[in-house]
Amino acid sequence: MRIRIDAFDLPGRTCPAPADGDGPAYADVHVAVQRRDRPAELLEPHPGDAASATWTLECTATATPDGIDVTGPYVQHRLGRRFVYLSWGTVDDSGVFTMFRRAKLMLDAVPADVLAAAAHDGLLVGRLGLTDAHGGPLCARVEPPHITWTAEPAEPAEPADQDGLPPSHEDTVPPR
């Protein structure tokens, strides 16, 4: 199975400091999917002012007595909950990504019938806007109605590398 994240309404390349002064401003903001247990390994960083961003994650869906269990290189597992991290960070002149905020796309909030259909059909799609109510990068737990999950027929797979990852898993930021 694959998970495809289709994001729109990105907040922009800058993130101003909060009005109360309780935090810094950020410039050259990017967003990427974080690899499980490896915060520095990012999948396909996109600039914060992109019109949209899409990531496709290879994963495994296994039927269990409690439902469908989803695992994979980009599926996090903390305290019995599965989720995907979208990491927000700045990119310096040498291309180094420094995270300042994350969003958790909660997989246990996917409706059971949608997850079962995705396991059968091969593709789970999450669609969400990435700008929060204050105009900044979306963060914290993300569950419906802030994300819409659907099952769709699988698309042909890209060939994987020796680690089982798609060829676009590099942890570099595309040139500006």
Backbone as a chain_set.jsonl record, in Angstrom:
{"seq": "MRIRIDAFDLPGRTCPAPADGDGPAYADVHVAVQRRDRPAELLEPHPGDAASATWTLECTATATPDGIDVTGPYVQHRLGRRFVYLSWGTVDDSGVFTMFRRAKLMLDAVPADVLAAAAHDGLLVGRLGLTDAHGGPLCARVEPPHITWTAEPAEPAEPADQDGLPPSHEDTVPPR", "coords": {"N": [[0.845, -1.176, 0.0], [0.346, 2.319, -0.505], [0.741, 5.628, 0.808], [-0.49, 8.712, -0.063], [0.083, 12.09, 0.264], [-1.58, 14.966, -0.263], [-1.118, 18.254, -0.348], [-2.195, 21.621, 0.076], [-2.665, 25.219, -0.038], [-0.331, 26.39, 1.23], [1.617, 28.156, 3.711], [3.514, 30.145, 3.03], [6.832, 31.524, 2.433], [7.917, 32.782, 4.578], [7.605, 33.077, 8.133], [6.138, 34.978, 10.392], [7.091, 36.406, 13.6], [5.225, 35.595, 16.571], [2.492, 37.714, 17.612], [2.531, 38.283, 20.324], [5.175, 38.226, 20.857], [6.304, 35.908, 21.725], [8.233, 34.018, 20.571], [10.356, 33.27, 17.739], [10.797, 34.764, 14.418], [10.68, 33.201, 11.179], [12.519, 32.44, 8.227], [12.751, 31.502, 4.749], [11.172, 29.125, 4.705], [10.391, 25.674, 4.627], [8.696, 22.538, 3.959], [8.499, 19.078, 4.747], [8.292, 15.459, 4.653], [9.079, 13.542, 7.463], [11.398, 10.962, 8.119], [10.896, 7.907, 9.916], [12.083, 7.856, 13.192], [14.374, 9.216, 12.456], [15.002, 12.238, 12.396], [16.492, 13.997, 10.792], [16.38, 13.004, 8.256], [14.687, 13.661, 5.443], [11.846, 13.597, 3.302], [11.477, 14.785, 0.145], [11.527, 17.895, 0.41], [9.531, 20.837, 0.249], [9.175, 24.24, -0.785], [7.752, 26.739, 1.364], [6.076, 28.482, 0.024], [5.057, 27.183, -2.137], [2.635, 26.236, -4.636], [1.359, 23.854, -4.188], [1.925, 20.679, -2.554], [3.093, 17.37, -2.754], [3.482, 14.126, -1.467], [4.503, 10.748, -1.686], [4.318, 7.783, 0.021], [5.798, 4.699, 0.654], [4.397, 1.859, 2.156], [3.301, -0.714, 4.47], [0.375, -2.526, 4.86], [-1.284, -4.293, 7.265], [-3.596, -6.722, 8.205], [-5.07, -6.946, 11.36], [-6.408, -8.218, 14.506], [-7.455, -5.898, 15.599], [-7.925, -4.229, 13.474], [-6.63, -2.495, 10.58], [-3.158, -2.325, 10.42], [-0.687, 0.008, 9.856], [2.534, 0.329, 8.593], [5.875, 1.526, 7.914], [8.741, 3.176, 6.339], [8.323, 5.922, 6.75], [6.308, 6.104, 8.559], [5.451, 6.948, 11.703], [5.592, 5.702, 15.105], [4.375, 6.066, 18.08], [3.641, 5.706, 21.467], [1.703, 3.765, 20.944], [0.284, 4.816, 18.821], [-0.097, 5.524, 15.359], [1.331, 7.627, 12.897], [2.126, 10.264, 10.511], [4.795, 12.45, 10.216], [4.868, 15.815, 9.259], [7.372, 17.945, 8.74], [8.294, 21.224, 9.503], [10.613, 23.65, 8.562], [13.519, 25.803, 8.435], [15.685, 26.747, 5.757], [19.056, 27.086, 5.32], [21.72, 29.044, 3.735], [23.514, 27.098, 2.894], [21.914, 24.973, 2.382], [21.005, 23.482, 4.538], [18.504, 22.051, 6.494], [16.599, 23.135, 9.18], [14.557, 22.124, 11.622], [11.587, 23.604, 12.978], [9.002, 23.192, 13.716], [6.316, 20.769, 13.782], [3.786, 18.795, 12.173], [1.42, 16.298, 12.96], [0.086, 13.799, 11.157], [-2.507, 11.966, 11.838], [-2.843, 8.588, 11.667], [-4.474, 6.774, 12.946], [-6.84, 8.08, 13.026], [-7.993, 7.82, 10.604], [-10.932, 6.864, 8.995], [-12.175, 3.573, 9.633], [-13.352, 2.058, 7.53], [-12.419, 3.388, 5.272], [-9.647, 3.036, 5.525], [-9.511, 0.225, 5.337], [-10.447, -0.116, 2.71], [-8.415, 1.246, 1.342], [-6.229, -0.382, 1.953], [-6.967, -2.598, 0.502], [-7.286, -1.547, -2.142], [-4.888, -0.24, -2.551], [-4.02, 2.446, -2.198], [-3.929, 5.128, 0.0], [-5.156, 8.301, 0.433], [-4.46, 11.452, 1.707], [-5.779, 14.64, 2.048], [-5.065, 18.011, 2.609], [-5.032, 21.381, 3.877], [-2.257, 23.499, 4.543], [-1.963, 25.796, 6.065], [-2.386, 27.366, 9.142], [-4.93, 28.653, 11.454], [-3.945, 31.14, 12.103], [-2.448, 31.949, 10.005], [0.024, 30.789, 9.803], [2.408, 27.994, 9.572], [0.793, 24.85, 9.608], [0.477, 22.903, 12.513], [0.888, 20.477, 15.209], [-1.453, 17.84, 16.224], [-3.166, 16.414, 13.485], [-6.274, 15.774, 12.397], [-9.373, 14.498, 10.938], [-11.817, 17.09, 10.822], [-9.773, 18.439, 9.493], [-8.149, 17.167, 7.758], [-8.772, 15.197, 4.913], [-9.439, 11.9, 4.291], [-9.176, 9.416, 1.791], [-9.731, 6.39, -0.099], [-8.088, 5.116, -2.931], [-7.554, 3.75, -6.238], [-4.438, 2.089, -6.672], [-1.437, 3.541, -7.995], [1.049, 2.905, -10.54], [4.094, 1.581, -9.219], [7.164, 3.261, -8.316], [10.519, 2.268, -9.057], [12.304, 0.889, -6.34], [15.106, 1.77, -4.168], [18.117, 0.2, -2.808], [17.441, 0.232, -0.102], [14.767, -0.063, -0.078], [13.375, 2.236, -0.543], [11.701, 4.89, -2.335], [13.205, 6.495, -5.242], [13.345, 9.225, -4.679], [14.026, 9.884, -2.03], [16.045, 11.399, -0.877], [17.778, 13.476, 1.497], [18.078, 16.147, 0.941], [17.521, 19.609, 0.16], [15.673, 20.962, -2.507], [17.187, 23.117, -5.017], [16.88, 26.693, -4.762]], "CA": [[0.0, 0.0, 0.0], [1.019, 3.623, -0.446], [0.018, 6.792, 1.325], [-0.166, 9.941, -0.78], [-0.349, 13.302, 0.96], [-1.788, 16.08, -1.187], [-1.237, 19.464, 0.466], [-2.464, 22.868, -0.63], [-2.739, 26.376, 0.857], [0.877, 26.505, 2.039], [1.582, 29.464, 4.367], [4.473, 31.119, 2.523], [8.254, 31.274, 2.672], [8.29, 33.382, 5.863], [6.696, 32.867, 9.256], [6.437, 36.081, 11.309], [7.062, 36.139, 15.037], [3.895, 35.792, 17.134], [2.201, 39.084, 18.043], [2.907, 38.448, 21.737], [6.633, 38.191, 20.963], [6.7, 34.642, 22.348], [8.803, 33.124, 19.571], [11.082, 33.959, 16.671], [10.328, 34.737, 13.034], [11.433, 32.234, 10.382], [12.613, 32.759, 6.802], [13.041, 30.39, 3.851], [10.448, 28.006, 5.298], [10.113, 24.507, 3.789], [7.987, 21.454, 4.642], [8.869, 17.764, 4.219], [7.924, 14.308, 5.476], [10.217, 13.074, 8.254], [11.569, 9.512, 8.232], [10.706, 7.379, 11.272], [13.236, 7.811, 14.099], [15.524, 9.902, 11.851], [14.486, 13.579, 12.102], [17.272, 14.706, 9.778], [16.104, 12.43, 6.937], [13.441, 14.261, 4.975], [11.382, 13.228, 1.981], [11.015, 15.808, -0.787], [11.159, 19.201, 0.955], [8.878, 21.805, -0.64], [9.173, 25.586, -0.218], [6.496, 27.125, 2.002], [5.227, 29.267, -0.871], [4.654, 26.377, -3.29], [1.188, 26.189, -4.859], [0.908, 22.607, -3.575], [3.001, 19.73, -2.246], [2.621, 15.984, -2.724], [4.451, 13.104, -1.087], [3.994, 9.38, -1.746], [5.058, 6.971, 0.989], [5.625, 3.251, 0.594], [4.116, 1.305, 3.485], [2.705, -2.043, 4.52], [-0.891, -2.595, 5.589], [-1.463, -5.651, 7.767], [-4.84, -6.934, 8.945], [-4.902, -7.436, 12.733], [-7.72, -8.303, 15.162], [-7.937, -4.554, 15.912], [-8.089, -3.454, 12.248], [-5.473, -2.441, 9.686], [-1.962, -1.704, 10.993], [0.127, 0.575, 8.783], [3.931, 0.546, 8.962], [6.726, 1.893, 6.796], [9.88, 4.023, 6.7], [7.91, 7.276, 7.125], [5.194, 6.008, 9.494], [5.926, 7.017, 13.086], [4.841, 4.871, 16.054], [4.63, 6.548, 19.447], [2.585, 5.451, 22.447], [0.659, 2.951, 20.341], [-0.421, 5.548, 17.758], [0.634, 5.647, 14.095], [1.138, 8.929, 12.259], [3.167, 10.744, 9.612], [5.239, 13.803, 10.561], [5.266, 16.845, 8.314], [8.311, 18.818, 9.459], [8.496, 22.586, 9.014], [11.938, 24.12, 8.94], [14.174, 26.815, 7.624], [16.808, 26.235, 4.978], [20.086, 28.127, 5.259], [22.39, 29.219, 2.442], [24.204, 25.868, 2.489], [20.913, 23.944, 2.14], [20.71, 22.714, 5.75], [17.138, 22.178, 7.001], [16.514, 23.16, 10.639], [13.153, 22.025, 11.979], [11.085, 24.431, 14.07], [7.618, 22.827, 14.039], [5.858, 19.577, 13.07], [2.378, 18.391, 12.189], [1.236, 14.848, 13.017], [-1.079, 13.321, 10.431], [-2.863, 10.814, 12.66], [-3.385, 7.495, 10.875], [-5.544, 6.094, 13.675], [-8.061, 8.861, 12.821], [-8.562, 7.465, 9.304], [-12.078, 5.976, 9.203], [-11.821, 2.166, 9.437], [-13.766, 1.581, 6.204], [-11.517, 4.004, 4.292], [-8.354, 2.365, 5.647], [-9.658, -1.129, 4.79], [-10.531, 0.011, 1.252], [-7.081, 1.624, 0.864], [-5.39, -1.583, 2.033], [-7.385, -3.46, -0.611], [-7.084, -0.879, -3.435], [-3.475, 0.072, -2.671], [-3.615, 3.833, -2.02], [-4.632, 5.98, 0.957], [-4.849, 9.69, 0.096], [-4.836, 12.487, 2.669], [-5.761, 15.989, 1.464], [-5.167, 18.995, 3.679], [-4.405, 22.683, 3.773], [-1.128, 23.565, 5.48], [-1.922, 27.075, 6.764], [-3.236, 27.322, 10.328], [-5.895, 29.748, 11.618], [-3.219, 32.407, 12.279], [-1.678, 32.201, 8.794], [1.334, 30.148, 9.893], [2.464, 26.567, 9.228], [-0.046, 23.949, 10.381], [1.25, 22.028, 13.397], [0.184, 19.654, 16.197], [-2.167, 16.692, 15.667], [-4.077, 16.734, 12.385], [-7.305, 14.747, 12.254], [-10.55, 15.058, 10.278], [-12.059, 17.5, 9.435], [-8.654, 19.209, 8.937], [-7.597, 16.342, 6.685], [-9.763, 14.288, 4.337], [-8.812, 10.645, 3.865], [-9.923, 8.606, 0.832], [-9.043, 5.249, -0.705], [-8.094, 5.219, -4.388], [-6.766, 2.678, -6.87], [-2.988, 2.316, -6.639], [-0.731, 3.929, -9.215], [2.241, 2.056, -10.701], [5.172, 1.884, -8.271], [8.496, 3.634, -8.788], [11.484, 1.28, -8.571], [12.898, 1.245, -5.047], [16.558, 1.589, -4.067], [18.5, -0.959, -1.997], [16.812, 0.316, 1.219], [13.323, -0.174, -0.243], [12.81, 3.573, -0.596], [11.638, 5.42, -3.694], [14.443, 7.214, -5.575], [13.299, 10.629, -4.269], [14.076, 9.966, -0.573], [17.225, 12.115, -0.413], [17.493, 14.442, 2.556], [18.518, 17.466, 0.522], [16.483, 20.544, -0.227], [15.908, 21.361, -3.898], [17.707, 24.475, -5.15], [15.86, 27.753, -4.787]], "C": [[0.892, 1.241, 0.0], [0.112, 4.624, 0.236], [0.469, 7.978, 0.493], [-0.754, 11.108, -0.007], [-0.393, 14.418, -0.063], [-2.063, 17.329, -0.348], [-1.441, 20.681, -0.429], [-2.479, 23.992, 0.401], [-1.529, 26.424, 1.804], [1.006, 27.951, 2.537], [2.545, 30.521, 3.835], [5.884, 30.79, 2.961], [8.719, 31.883, 3.991], [7.203, 33.096, 6.892], [7.009, 33.965, 10.273], [6.421, 35.629, 12.765], [5.637, 36.338, 15.546], [3.72, 37.22, 17.645], [2.604, 39.322, 19.493], [4.418, 38.401, 21.95], [7.175, 36.904, 21.549], [7.186, 33.649, 21.3], [9.453, 33.914, 18.462], [10.314, 33.969, 15.347], [11.206, 33.739, 12.28], [11.393, 32.665, 8.921], [13.035, 31.515, 6.036], [12.465, 29.073, 4.392], [10.174, 26.932, 4.236], [9.347, 23.481, 4.63], [8.345, 20.143, 3.947], [8.313, 16.679, 5.142], [9.18, 13.802, 6.155], [10.233, 11.549, 8.324], [11.449, 9.087, 9.704], [12.043, 7.279, 12.011], [14.502, 8.452, 13.53], [15.1, 11.318, 11.441], [15.246, 14.332, 11.023], [17.031, 14.165, 8.37], [14.715, 12.845, 6.494], [13.12, 13.826, 3.561], [10.861, 14.466, 1.264], [10.586, 17.121, -0.134], [10.575, 20.117, -0.129], [8.95, 23.18, 0.012], [7.782, 25.949, 0.304], [5.581, 27.964, 1.145], [4.841, 28.498, -2.128], [3.128, 26.388, -3.415], [0.579, 24.939, -4.218], [2.136, 21.748, -3.301], [2.388, 18.332, -2.178], [3.775, 15.071, -2.359], [3.772, 11.752, -1.219], [4.911, 8.499, -0.92], [4.754, 5.497, 0.762], [5.356, 2.758, 2.006], [3.525, -0.093, 3.334], [1.44, -1.958, 5.353], [-1.125, -4.052, 5.965], [-2.764, -5.732, 8.541], [-4.507, -7.53, 10.308], [-6.297, -7.58, 13.351], [-8.319, -6.921, 15.481], [-8.164, -3.691, 14.677], [-6.828, -3.509, 11.404], [-4.333, -1.709, 10.387], [-1.071, -1.263, 9.839], [1.536, 0.835, 9.313], [4.709, 0.944, 7.714], [7.8, 2.861, 7.233], [9.496, 5.424, 7.159], [6.695, 7.282, 8.047], [5.773, 5.935, 10.907], [5.046, 6.125, 13.966], [5.225, 5.293, 17.459], [3.414, 6.268, 20.32], [1.397, 4.712, 21.838], [-0.115, 3.627, 19.223], [0.485, 5.676, 16.538], [0.303, 6.995, 13.468], [2.303, 9.225, 11.337], [3.502, 12.16, 10.052], [5.457, 14.623, 9.301], [6.119, 17.819, 9.104], [8.435, 20.151, 8.739], [9.869, 23.038, 9.467], [12.405, 25.235, 8.036], [15.322, 26.152, 6.881], [17.829, 27.365, 4.863], [20.765, 28.148, 3.894], [23.132, 27.968, 1.972], [23.229, 24.704, 2.273], [20.549, 23.102, 3.337], [19.31, 23.075, 6.263], [17.18, 22.131, 8.525], [15.048, 23.21, 11.033], [12.788, 22.991, 13.102], [9.671, 24.045, 14.491], [7.275, 21.569, 13.257], [4.345, 19.448, 13.167], [2.342, 16.871, 12.189], [-0.038, 14.497, 12.267], [-1.456, 11.972, 11.036], [-3.544, 9.726, 11.825], [-4.486, 6.747, 11.615], [-6.857, 6.879, 13.61], [-8.663, 8.624, 11.437], [-9.761, 6.551, 9.569], [-11.731, 4.537, 8.81], [-12.198, 1.658, 8.052], [-12.874, 2.152, 5.105], [-10.16, 3.299, 4.328], [-8.422, 0.941, 5.079], [-9.719, -1.09, 3.259], [-9.169, 0.373, 0.662], [-6.139, 0.42, 0.901], [-5.711, -2.521, 0.874], [-7.01, -2.856, -1.963], [-5.654, -0.401, -3.646], [-3.058, 1.501, -2.415], [-4.54, 4.54, -1.034], [-4.196, 7.41, 0.661], [-5.36, 10.609, 1.196], [-4.709, 13.844, 2.002], [-5.967, 16.999, 2.577], [-4.527, 20.31, 3.278], [-3.338, 22.799, 4.842], [-0.98, 24.92, 6.173], [-2.875, 27.007, 7.946], [-4.137, 28.563, 10.411], [-5.233, 31.112, 11.767], [-2.357, 32.752, 11.065], [-0.297, 31.575, 8.781], [1.281, 28.689, 9.471], [1.596, 25.728, 10.168], [0.829, 23.044, 11.234], [0.315, 21.305, 14.354], [-0.518, 18.484, 15.512], [-3.143, 17.153, 14.603], [-4.997, 15.534, 12.187], [-8.468, 15.343, 11.464], [-11.285, 15.992, 11.257], [-10.913, 18.298, 8.806], [-7.891, 18.457, 7.859], [-8.712, 15.424, 6.214], [-9.027, 13.068, 3.809], [-9.733, 9.91, 2.904], [-9.058, 7.438, 0.386], [-9.174, 5.391, -2.211], [-7.32, 4.049, -4.964], [-5.282, 3.051, -6.884], [-2.472, 2.713, -8.01], [0.469, 3.011, -9.356], [3.361, 2.51, -9.762], [6.417, 2.356, -8.996], [9.456, 2.546, -8.317], [12.123, 1.776, -7.274], [14.411, 1.072, -5.102], [16.856, 0.41, -3.145], [17.899, -0.935, -0.593], [15.297, 0.173, 1.134], [12.625, 1.166, -0.31], [12.705, 4.039, -2.038], [12.86, 6.274, -3.978], [14.462, 8.651, -5.089], [13.401, 10.813, -2.759], [15.249, 10.783, -0.036], [16.84, 13.18, 0.595], [18.021, 15.833, 2.195], [17.336, 18.316, 0.109], [16.749, 20.948, -1.668], [16.424, 22.794, -3.986], [16.582, 25.474, -5.254], [15.816, 28.442, -6.106]], "O": [[2.038, 1.204, 0.448], [-1.112, 4.488, 0.241], [1.666, 8.227, 0.355], [-1.937, 11.112, 0.333], [0.625, 14.773, -0.657], [-3.113, 17.443, 0.284], [-0.922, 20.75, -1.543], [-2.321, 23.735, 1.594], [-1.687, 26.489, 3.023], [0.554, 28.875, 1.861], [2.397, 31.697, 4.168], [6.102, 29.883, 3.764], [9.797, 31.543, 4.479], [6.036, 32.899, 6.552], [8.035, 33.899, 10.95], [5.822, 34.612, 13.113], [4.908, 37.17, 15.006], [4.687, 37.859, 18.061], [2.977, 40.437, 19.858], [4.893, 38.519, 23.079], [8.367, 36.806, 21.841], [6.619, 32.566, 21.155], [9.145, 35.088, 18.261], [9.313, 33.269, 15.187], [12.334, 33.463, 12.687], [10.387, 33.181, 8.435], [13.608, 30.588, 6.608], [13.162, 28.066, 4.518], [9.781, 27.235, 3.109], [9.35, 23.548, 5.859], [8.479, 20.093, 2.725], [7.913, 16.958, 6.273], [10.222, 13.647, 5.518], [9.201, 10.922, 8.562], [11.851, 9.818, 10.61], [13.002, 6.691, 11.512], [15.59, 8.248, 14.07], [14.863, 11.569, 10.259], [14.683, 15.23, 10.396], [17.433, 14.795, 7.392], [13.708, 12.444, 7.076], [14.011, 13.7, 2.721], [9.919, 15.112, 1.723], [9.396, 17.435, -0.123], [11.059, 20.161, -1.26], [8.804, 23.291, 1.229], [6.768, 25.519, -0.246], [4.415, 28.148, 1.493], [4.351, 29.093, -3.088], [2.418, 26.531, -2.42], [-0.565, 24.957, -3.765], [3.239, 22.051, -3.755], [1.309, 18.138, -1.618], [4.889, 15.214, -2.863], [2.591, 11.619, -0.9], [6.124, 8.469, -1.13], [3.592, 5.097, 0.688], [6.015, 3.191, 2.952], [3.286, -0.578, 2.228], [1.445, -1.376, 6.438], [-1.159, -4.932, 5.105], [-3.018, -4.916, 9.427], [-3.755, -8.5, 10.402], [-7.272, -7.106, 12.77], [-9.535, -6.785, 15.617], [-8.558, -2.532, 14.807], [-6.048, -4.457, 11.5], [-4.519, -0.601, 10.89], [-0.741, -2.056, 8.956], [1.711, 1.478, 10.348], [4.252, 0.724, 6.592], [7.786, 3.328, 8.372], [10.259, 6.06, 7.886], [6.11, 8.336, 8.295], [6.484, 4.993, 11.258], [3.903, 5.829, 13.618], [6.283, 4.915, 17.962], [2.285, 6.569, 19.935], [0.242, 4.988, 22.165], [-1.085, 3.059, 18.723], [1.687, 5.906, 16.669], [-0.841, 7.448, 13.498], [3.328, 8.544, 11.364], [2.606, 12.982, 10.241], [6.147, 14.185, 8.381], [5.632, 18.451, 10.041], [8.652, 20.204, 7.529], [10.248, 22.835, 10.62], [11.783, 25.562, 7.025], [15.86, 25.133, 7.315], [17.519, 28.454, 4.379], [20.423, 27.365, 3.008], [23.354, 27.798, 0.773], [23.656, 23.58, 2.011], [19.851, 22.098, 3.189], [18.981, 24.248, 6.439], [17.733, 21.194, 9.101], [14.372, 24.214, 10.809], [13.552, 23.183, 14.048], [9.186, 24.519, 15.518], [7.855, 21.312, 12.202], [3.718, 19.927, 14.111], [3.135, 16.227, 11.503], [-1.131, 14.862, 12.701], [-0.803, 10.961, 10.777], [-4.662, 9.904, 11.34], [-5.349, 6.142, 10.979], [-7.884, 6.396, 14.088], [-9.724, 9.164, 11.125], [-9.628, 5.562, 10.29], [-11.08, 4.303, 7.792], [-11.437, 0.898, 7.453], [-12.601, 1.474, 4.114], [-9.589, 2.999, 3.28], [-7.487, 0.501, 4.41], [-9.117, -1.93, 2.59], [-8.802, -0.133, -0.398], [-5.342, 0.225, -0.017], [-4.815, -3.165, 0.329], [-6.484, -3.551, -2.832], [-5.238, -0.177, -4.783], [-1.86, 1.784, -2.407], [-5.76, 4.554, -1.199], [-3.001, 7.702, 0.64], [-6.531, 10.559, 1.572], [-3.658, 14.171, 1.452], [-6.893, 16.887, 3.38], [-3.611, 20.354, 2.457], [-3.495, 22.255, 5.936], [0.043, 25.165, 6.811], [-4.037, 26.635, 7.787], [-4.098, 29.42, 9.528], [-5.887, 32.137, 11.578], [-1.616, 33.735, 11.091], [0.476, 31.801, 7.85], [0.23, 28.199, 9.059], [1.666, 25.885, 11.387], [1.809, 22.481, 10.746], [-0.9, 21.498, 14.316], [-0.221, 18.166, 14.36], [-3.855, 18.143, 14.777], [-4.554, 14.434, 11.855], [-8.552, 16.563, 11.326], [-11.353, 15.673, 12.444], [-11.063, 18.79, 7.688], [-7.084, 19.04, 7.134], [-9.503, 14.932, 7.019], [-8.114, 13.18, 2.991], [-10.931, 9.788, 3.16], [-7.831, 7.479, 0.475], [-10.24, 5.744, -2.716], [-6.521, 3.423, -4.267], [-4.933, 4.213, -7.087], [-2.99, 2.285, -9.041], [0.875, 2.389, -8.374], [3.54, 3.709, -9.546], [6.707, 1.934, -10.116], [9.225, 1.952, -7.264], [12.441, 2.958, -7.145], [14.941, 0.346, -5.943], [15.938, -0.305, -2.744], [17.846, -1.979, 0.058], [14.609, 0.274, 2.15], [11.406, 1.235, -0.151], [13.513, 3.645, -2.879], [13.502, 6.742, -3.038], [15.531, 9.261, -5.086], [12.906, 11.814, -2.242], [15.425, 10.848, 1.181], [15.734, 13.719, 0.562], [18.373, 16.607, 3.085], [16.278, 17.798, -0.248], [17.887, 21.243, -2.034], [16.126, 23.607, -3.111], [15.495, 25.177, -5.749], [15.016, 29.357, -6.297]]}, "num_chains": 1, "name": "protein.A"}
